[in-house]
Coordinates of C-alpha atoms and ligand atoms in Angstrom, one line a residue:
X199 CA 39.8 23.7 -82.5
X200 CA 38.4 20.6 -80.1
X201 CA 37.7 21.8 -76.2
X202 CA 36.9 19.5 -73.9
X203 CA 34.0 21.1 -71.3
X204 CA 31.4 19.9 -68.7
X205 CA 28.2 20.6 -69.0
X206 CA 24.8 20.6 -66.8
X207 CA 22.7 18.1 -68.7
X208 CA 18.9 16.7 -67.6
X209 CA 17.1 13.3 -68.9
X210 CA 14.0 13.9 -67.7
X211 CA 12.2 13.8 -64.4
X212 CA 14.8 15.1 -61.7
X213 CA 17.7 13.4 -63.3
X214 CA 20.5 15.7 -64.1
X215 CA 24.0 15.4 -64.1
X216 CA 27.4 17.2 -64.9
X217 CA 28.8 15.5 -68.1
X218 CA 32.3 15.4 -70.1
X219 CA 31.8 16.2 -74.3
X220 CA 33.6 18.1 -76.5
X221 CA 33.0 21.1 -78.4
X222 CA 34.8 21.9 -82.2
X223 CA 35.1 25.1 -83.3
X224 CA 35.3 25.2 -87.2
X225 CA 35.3 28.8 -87.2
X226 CA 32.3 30.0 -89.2
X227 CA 30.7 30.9 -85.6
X228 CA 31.9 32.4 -82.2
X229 CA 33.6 30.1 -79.3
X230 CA 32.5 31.2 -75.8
X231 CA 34.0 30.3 -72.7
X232 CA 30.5 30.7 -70.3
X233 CA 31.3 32.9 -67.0
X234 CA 27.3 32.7 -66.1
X235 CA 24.0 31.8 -65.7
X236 CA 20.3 32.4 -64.6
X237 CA 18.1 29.2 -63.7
X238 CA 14.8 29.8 -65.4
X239 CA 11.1 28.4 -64.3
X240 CA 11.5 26.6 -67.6
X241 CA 14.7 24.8 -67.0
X242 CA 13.1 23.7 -63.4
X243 CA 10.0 22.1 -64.6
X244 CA 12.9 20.0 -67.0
X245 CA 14.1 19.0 -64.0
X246 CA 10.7 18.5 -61.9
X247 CA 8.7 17.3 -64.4
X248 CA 10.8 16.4 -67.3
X249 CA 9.4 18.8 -69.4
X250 CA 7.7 22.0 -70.4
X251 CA 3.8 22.6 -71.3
X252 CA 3.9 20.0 -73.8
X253 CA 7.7 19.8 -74.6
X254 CA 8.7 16.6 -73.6
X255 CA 12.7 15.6 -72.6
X256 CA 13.2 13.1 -74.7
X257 CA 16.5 13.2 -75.2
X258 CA 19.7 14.0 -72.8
X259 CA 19.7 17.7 -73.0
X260 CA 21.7 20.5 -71.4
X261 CA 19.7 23.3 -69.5
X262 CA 20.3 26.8 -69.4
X263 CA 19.6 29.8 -71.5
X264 CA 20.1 32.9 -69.8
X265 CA 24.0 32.7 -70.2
X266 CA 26.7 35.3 -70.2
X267 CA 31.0 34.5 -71.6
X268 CA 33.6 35.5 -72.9
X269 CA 35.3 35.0 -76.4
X270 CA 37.5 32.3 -76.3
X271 CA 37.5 32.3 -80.9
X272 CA 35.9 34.2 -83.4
X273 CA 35.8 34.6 -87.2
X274 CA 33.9 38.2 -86.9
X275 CA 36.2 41.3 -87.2
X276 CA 33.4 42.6 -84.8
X277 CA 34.1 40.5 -81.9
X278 CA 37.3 40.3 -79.8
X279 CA 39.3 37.4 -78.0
X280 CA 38.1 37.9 -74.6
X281 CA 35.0 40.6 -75.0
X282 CA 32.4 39.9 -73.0
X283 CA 28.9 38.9 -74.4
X284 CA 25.8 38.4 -73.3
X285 CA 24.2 35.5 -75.5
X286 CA 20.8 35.7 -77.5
X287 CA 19.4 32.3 -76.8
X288 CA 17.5 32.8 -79.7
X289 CA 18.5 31.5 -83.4
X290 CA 15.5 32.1 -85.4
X291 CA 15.9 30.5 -89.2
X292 CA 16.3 34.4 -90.7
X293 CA 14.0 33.0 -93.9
X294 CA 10.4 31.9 -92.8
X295 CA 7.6 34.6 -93.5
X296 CA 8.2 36.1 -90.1
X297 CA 11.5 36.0 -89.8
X298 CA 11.4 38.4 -92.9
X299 CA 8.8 40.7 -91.0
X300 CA 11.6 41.1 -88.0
X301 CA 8.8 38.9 -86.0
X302 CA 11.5 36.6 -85.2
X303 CA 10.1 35.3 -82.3
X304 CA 7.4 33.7 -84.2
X305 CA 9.5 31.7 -86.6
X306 CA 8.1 28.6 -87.4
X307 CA 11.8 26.5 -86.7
X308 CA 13.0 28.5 -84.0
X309 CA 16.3 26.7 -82.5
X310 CA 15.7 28.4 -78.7
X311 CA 18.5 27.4 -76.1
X312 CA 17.7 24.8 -73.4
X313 CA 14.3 23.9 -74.9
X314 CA 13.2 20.6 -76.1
X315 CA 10.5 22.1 -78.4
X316 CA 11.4 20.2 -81.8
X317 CA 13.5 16.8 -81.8
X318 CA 16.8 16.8 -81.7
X319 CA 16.3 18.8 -79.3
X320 CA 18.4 22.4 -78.8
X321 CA 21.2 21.8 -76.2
X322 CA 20.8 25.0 -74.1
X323 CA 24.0 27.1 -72.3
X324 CA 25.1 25.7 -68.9
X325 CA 28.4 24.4 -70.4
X326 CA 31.8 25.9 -70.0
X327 CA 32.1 26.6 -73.6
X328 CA 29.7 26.5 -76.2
X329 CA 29.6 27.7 -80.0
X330 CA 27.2 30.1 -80.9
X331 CA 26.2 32.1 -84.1
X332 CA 28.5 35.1 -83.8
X333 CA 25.0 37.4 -84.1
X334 CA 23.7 35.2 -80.6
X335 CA 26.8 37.6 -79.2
X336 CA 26.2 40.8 -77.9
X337 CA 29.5 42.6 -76.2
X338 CA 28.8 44.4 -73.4
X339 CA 31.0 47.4 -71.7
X340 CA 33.7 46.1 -69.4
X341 CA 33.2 48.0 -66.3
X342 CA 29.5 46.1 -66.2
X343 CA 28.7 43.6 -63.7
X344 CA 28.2 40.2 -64.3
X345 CA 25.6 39.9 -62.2
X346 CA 23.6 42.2 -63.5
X347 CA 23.8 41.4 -67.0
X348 CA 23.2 37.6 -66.4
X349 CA 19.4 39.3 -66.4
X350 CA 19.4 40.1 -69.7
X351 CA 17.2 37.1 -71.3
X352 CA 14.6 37.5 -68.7
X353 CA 14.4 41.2 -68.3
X354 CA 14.1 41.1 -72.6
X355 CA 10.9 38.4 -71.8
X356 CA 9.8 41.5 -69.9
X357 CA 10.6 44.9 -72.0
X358 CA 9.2 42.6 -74.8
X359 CA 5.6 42.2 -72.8
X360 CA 5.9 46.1 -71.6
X361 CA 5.9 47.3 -75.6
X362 CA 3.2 44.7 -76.7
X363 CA 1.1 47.3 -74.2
X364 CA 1.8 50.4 -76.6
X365 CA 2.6 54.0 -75.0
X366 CA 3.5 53.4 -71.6
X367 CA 3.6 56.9 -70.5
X368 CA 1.5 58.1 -67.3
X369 CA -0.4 55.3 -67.3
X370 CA -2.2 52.8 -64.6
X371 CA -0.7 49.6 -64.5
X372 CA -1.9 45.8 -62.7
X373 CA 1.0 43.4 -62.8
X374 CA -0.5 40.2 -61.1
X375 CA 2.2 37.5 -60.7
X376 CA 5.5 39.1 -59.6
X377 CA 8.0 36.2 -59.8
X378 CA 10.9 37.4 -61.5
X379 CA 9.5 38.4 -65.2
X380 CA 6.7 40.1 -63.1
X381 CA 9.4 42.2 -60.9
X382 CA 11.1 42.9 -64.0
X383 CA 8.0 43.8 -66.1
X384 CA 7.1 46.3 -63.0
X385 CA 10.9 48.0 -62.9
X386 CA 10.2 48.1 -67.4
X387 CA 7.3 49.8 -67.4
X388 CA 8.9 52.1 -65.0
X389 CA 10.9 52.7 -67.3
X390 CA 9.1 53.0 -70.0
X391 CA 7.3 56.3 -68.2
X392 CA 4.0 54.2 -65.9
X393 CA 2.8 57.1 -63.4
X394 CA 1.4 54.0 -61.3
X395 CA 2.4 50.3 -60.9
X396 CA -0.2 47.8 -58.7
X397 CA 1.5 44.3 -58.1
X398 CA 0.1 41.7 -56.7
X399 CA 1.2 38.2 -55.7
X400 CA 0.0 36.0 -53.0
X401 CA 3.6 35.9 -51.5
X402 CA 4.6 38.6 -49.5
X403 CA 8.3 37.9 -50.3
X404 CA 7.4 38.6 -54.0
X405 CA 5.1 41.7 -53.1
X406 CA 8.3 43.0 -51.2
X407 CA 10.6 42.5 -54.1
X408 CA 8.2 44.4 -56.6
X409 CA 8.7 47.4 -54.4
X410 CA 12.3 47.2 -54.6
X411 CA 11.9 47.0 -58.4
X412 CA 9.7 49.8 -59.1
X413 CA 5.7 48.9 -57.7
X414 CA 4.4 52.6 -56.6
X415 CA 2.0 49.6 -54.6
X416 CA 1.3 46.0 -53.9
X417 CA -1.6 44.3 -52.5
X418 CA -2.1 40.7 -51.5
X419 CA -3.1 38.8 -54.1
X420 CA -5.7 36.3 -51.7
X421 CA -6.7 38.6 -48.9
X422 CA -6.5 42.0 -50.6
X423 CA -9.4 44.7 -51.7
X424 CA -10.2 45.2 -55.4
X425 CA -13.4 46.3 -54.7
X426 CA -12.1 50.1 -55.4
X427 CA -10.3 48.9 -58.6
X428 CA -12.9 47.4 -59.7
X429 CA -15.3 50.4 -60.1
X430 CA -16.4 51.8 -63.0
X431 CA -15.8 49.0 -65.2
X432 CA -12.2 49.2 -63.9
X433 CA -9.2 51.0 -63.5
X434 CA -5.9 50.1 -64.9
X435 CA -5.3 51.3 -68.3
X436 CA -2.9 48.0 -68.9
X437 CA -2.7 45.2 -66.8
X438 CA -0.2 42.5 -67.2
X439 CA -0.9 38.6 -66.1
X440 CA 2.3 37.0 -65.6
X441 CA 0.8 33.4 -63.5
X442 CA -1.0 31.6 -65.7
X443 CA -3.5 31.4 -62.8
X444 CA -7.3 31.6 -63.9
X445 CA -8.5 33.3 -60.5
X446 CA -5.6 36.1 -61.6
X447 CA -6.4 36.3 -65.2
X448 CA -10.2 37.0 -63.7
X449 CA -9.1 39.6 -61.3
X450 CA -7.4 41.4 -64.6
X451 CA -10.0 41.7 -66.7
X452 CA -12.2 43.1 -63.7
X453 CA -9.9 45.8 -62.9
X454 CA -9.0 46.8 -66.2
X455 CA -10.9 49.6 -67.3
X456 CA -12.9 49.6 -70.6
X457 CA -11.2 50.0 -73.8
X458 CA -7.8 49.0 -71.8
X459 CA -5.4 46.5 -72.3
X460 CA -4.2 43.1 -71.0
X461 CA -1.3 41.4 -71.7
X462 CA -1.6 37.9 -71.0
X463 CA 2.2 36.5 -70.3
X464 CA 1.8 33.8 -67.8
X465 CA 1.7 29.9 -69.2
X466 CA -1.1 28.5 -67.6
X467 CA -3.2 25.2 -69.0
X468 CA -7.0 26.0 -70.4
X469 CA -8.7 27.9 -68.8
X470 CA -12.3 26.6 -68.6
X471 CA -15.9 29.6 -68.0
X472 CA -13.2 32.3 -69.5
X473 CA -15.2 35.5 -69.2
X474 CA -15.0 36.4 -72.8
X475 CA -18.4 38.2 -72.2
X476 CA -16.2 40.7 -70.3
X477 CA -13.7 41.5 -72.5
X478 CA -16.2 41.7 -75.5
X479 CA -18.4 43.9 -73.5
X480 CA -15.4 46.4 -72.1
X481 CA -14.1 45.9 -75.7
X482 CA -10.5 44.8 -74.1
X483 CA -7.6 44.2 -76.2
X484 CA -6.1 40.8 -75.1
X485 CA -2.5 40.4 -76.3
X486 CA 0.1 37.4 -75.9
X487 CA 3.7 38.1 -75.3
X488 CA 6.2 34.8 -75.9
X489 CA 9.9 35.8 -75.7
X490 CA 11.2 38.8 -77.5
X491 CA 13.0 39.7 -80.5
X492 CA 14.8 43.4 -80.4
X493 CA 14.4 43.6 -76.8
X494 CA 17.3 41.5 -75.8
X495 CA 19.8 44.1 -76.5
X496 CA 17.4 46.9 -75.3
X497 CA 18.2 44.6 -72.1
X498 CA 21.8 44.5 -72.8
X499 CA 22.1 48.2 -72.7
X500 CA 19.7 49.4 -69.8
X501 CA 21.7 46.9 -67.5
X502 CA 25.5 47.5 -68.2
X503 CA 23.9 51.4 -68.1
X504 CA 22.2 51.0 -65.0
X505 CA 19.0 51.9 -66.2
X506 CA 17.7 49.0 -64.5
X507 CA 19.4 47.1 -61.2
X508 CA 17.9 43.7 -60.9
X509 CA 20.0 42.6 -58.0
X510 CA 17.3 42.9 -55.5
X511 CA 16.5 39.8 -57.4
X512 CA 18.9 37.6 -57.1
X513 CA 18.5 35.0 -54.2
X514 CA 21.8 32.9 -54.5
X515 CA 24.8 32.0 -56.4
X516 CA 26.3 28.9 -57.1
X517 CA 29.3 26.8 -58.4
X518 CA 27.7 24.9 -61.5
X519 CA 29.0 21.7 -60.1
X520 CA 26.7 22.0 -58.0
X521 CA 23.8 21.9 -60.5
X522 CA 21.2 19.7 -58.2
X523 CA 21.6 22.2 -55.2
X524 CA 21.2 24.9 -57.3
X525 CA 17.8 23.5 -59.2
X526 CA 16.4 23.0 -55.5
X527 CA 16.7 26.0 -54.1
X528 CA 15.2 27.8 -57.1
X529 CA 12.7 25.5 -56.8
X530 CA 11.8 26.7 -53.3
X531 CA 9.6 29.8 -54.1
X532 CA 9.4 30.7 -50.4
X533 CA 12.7 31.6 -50.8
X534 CA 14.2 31.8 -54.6
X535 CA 13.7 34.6 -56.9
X536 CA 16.8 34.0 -59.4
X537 CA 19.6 31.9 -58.9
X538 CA 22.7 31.8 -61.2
X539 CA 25.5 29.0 -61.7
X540 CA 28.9 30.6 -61.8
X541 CA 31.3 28.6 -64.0
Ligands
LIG290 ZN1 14.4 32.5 -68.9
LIG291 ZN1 12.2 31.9 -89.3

């Protein structure tokens, strides 16, 4: 089967465009007609900067990989002409030592969505049909919202972070950075049975968004008092850093206590005078979270189920031919959290 589809394509520094191309379907995989999409920070700095860390555009590429369709083909009895899907932009190689160990996320030829890691690099799923690896598929219940389930890639980036913290229940929890993962991360460990959940964030939009997510408090990140969290060698049993900010990856190791935890999920450059003195001297454990493996249909199920509603999150909505509009008003923090493309 040969479908002709548009799709949301960037060449590097603020050049994207809405291209023609074709798709064939030679039925060993799953067709998917995309209804759906988030914008992530990664697929903006594409477009700003032209790439990501050190992942270069080299390459025409198309954007996108927290996508949502429906089943336009399949050669799984599983699967159904028109079930709805949420799609695992992961395809980890299912055959390097970690893929074997069910660490997929660390697999050393991991083809990710949208990301222009290795070279080719891995078209991602702002297209209006794309073919995916039937196991990238999975259904959700019908009487879900779109919407809501268009969070499922970020909010598994999230429940992924919450579990590297181990046993969540009544514990004290710092969450500094609350962009979207950061809200989500706040409304998982919420979840996930935290008696207390601190945010802070320098934008008062954010701080105001974490409460509707689950913060029990927030606290400007630039003007606020620590001094009382601080005490004590500190008092958050788990703190998460989600900036990438070295002043905020400071404040978390102050105000986590000894013997706690910090989970270090914001991409920020080198960091130079780290205080490893601290965390060797409060004996910290400092973890890394990238991605998620598991978690994304953990995500899958706690939104069509309600468990969590991300919607306070969502800032706009629009018409993926209208790619460039969309990519500059995610790109205005003042007043974007998520936006999604509707194709
Ligand atoms: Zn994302
Ligand atoms: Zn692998």
């Amino acid at each position: 089967m040969e479908i002709t589809t548009r799709s949301c394509v960037v060449s590097g520094k603020e050049d994207v465009s809405v291209i023609q191309q074709n798709v064939i379907w030679n039925n060993q995989e799953t067709l998917v007609e995309i209804v759906r999409g988030g914008i992530c920070g990664s697929d903006l700095h594409y477009y700003q900067e032209g790439k990501v860390g050190n992942f270069q555009v080299k390459q025409p590429m198309i954007l996108g990989h927290e996508v949502i369709g429906r089943v336009v083909a399949t050669d799984s009895p599983d699967l159904q002409k028109g079930q709805r899907v949420a799609i695992n932009p992961s395809r980890p190689c299912g055959q390097c030592k970690y893929c074997l160990n069910h660490e997929e996320n660390q697999c050393t030829t991991m083809r990710f969505f949208g990301s222009a890691m290795y070279f080719p690099h891995v078209d991602g799923g702002f297209t209006q049909y794309k073919v995916v690896d039937t196991a990238q598929c999975v259904p959700y219940a019908e009487h879900a919202d779109d919407k809501i389930v268009a969070f499922a890639e970020p909010l598994a980036v999230a429940i992924h972070a919450a579990h590297q913290a181990g046993d969540l229940e009544g514990k004290r929890v710092f969450i500094s950075g609350v962009g979207p993962i950061g809200c989500l991360i706040a409304a998982a460990v919420r979840t996930l049975g935290a008696a207390e959940v601190v945010c802070a964030d320098i934008s008062e939009r954010s701080r105001q968004l974490a409460q509707e997510m689950g913060a029990t408090q927030t606290v400007d990140a630039k003007n606020g008092d620590f001094t009382a969290w601080e005490e004590e060698k500190g008092y958050f049993d788990i703190a998460f850093e989600v900036s990438g900010n070295a002043a905020s990856v400071q404040r978390c190791i102050a105000v986590t206590r000894a013997r706690g935890v910090l989970v270090q999920v914001g991409m920020g450059g080198n960091i130079p005078d780290f205080p490893l003195m601290n965390i060797i001297a409060k004996e910290l454990v400092l973890k890394g979270s990238f991605r998620f493996t598991t978690e994304f249909s953990t995500a899958v199920n706690w939104l069509s189920n309600n468990t969590i509603n991300p919607l306070p999150l969502l800032s706009a909505e629009y018409p993926f031919t209208d790619l460039e509009n969309a990519l500059k008003f995610a790109g205005d923090k003042t007043r974007a959290a998520k936006v999604q493309l509707v194709f």
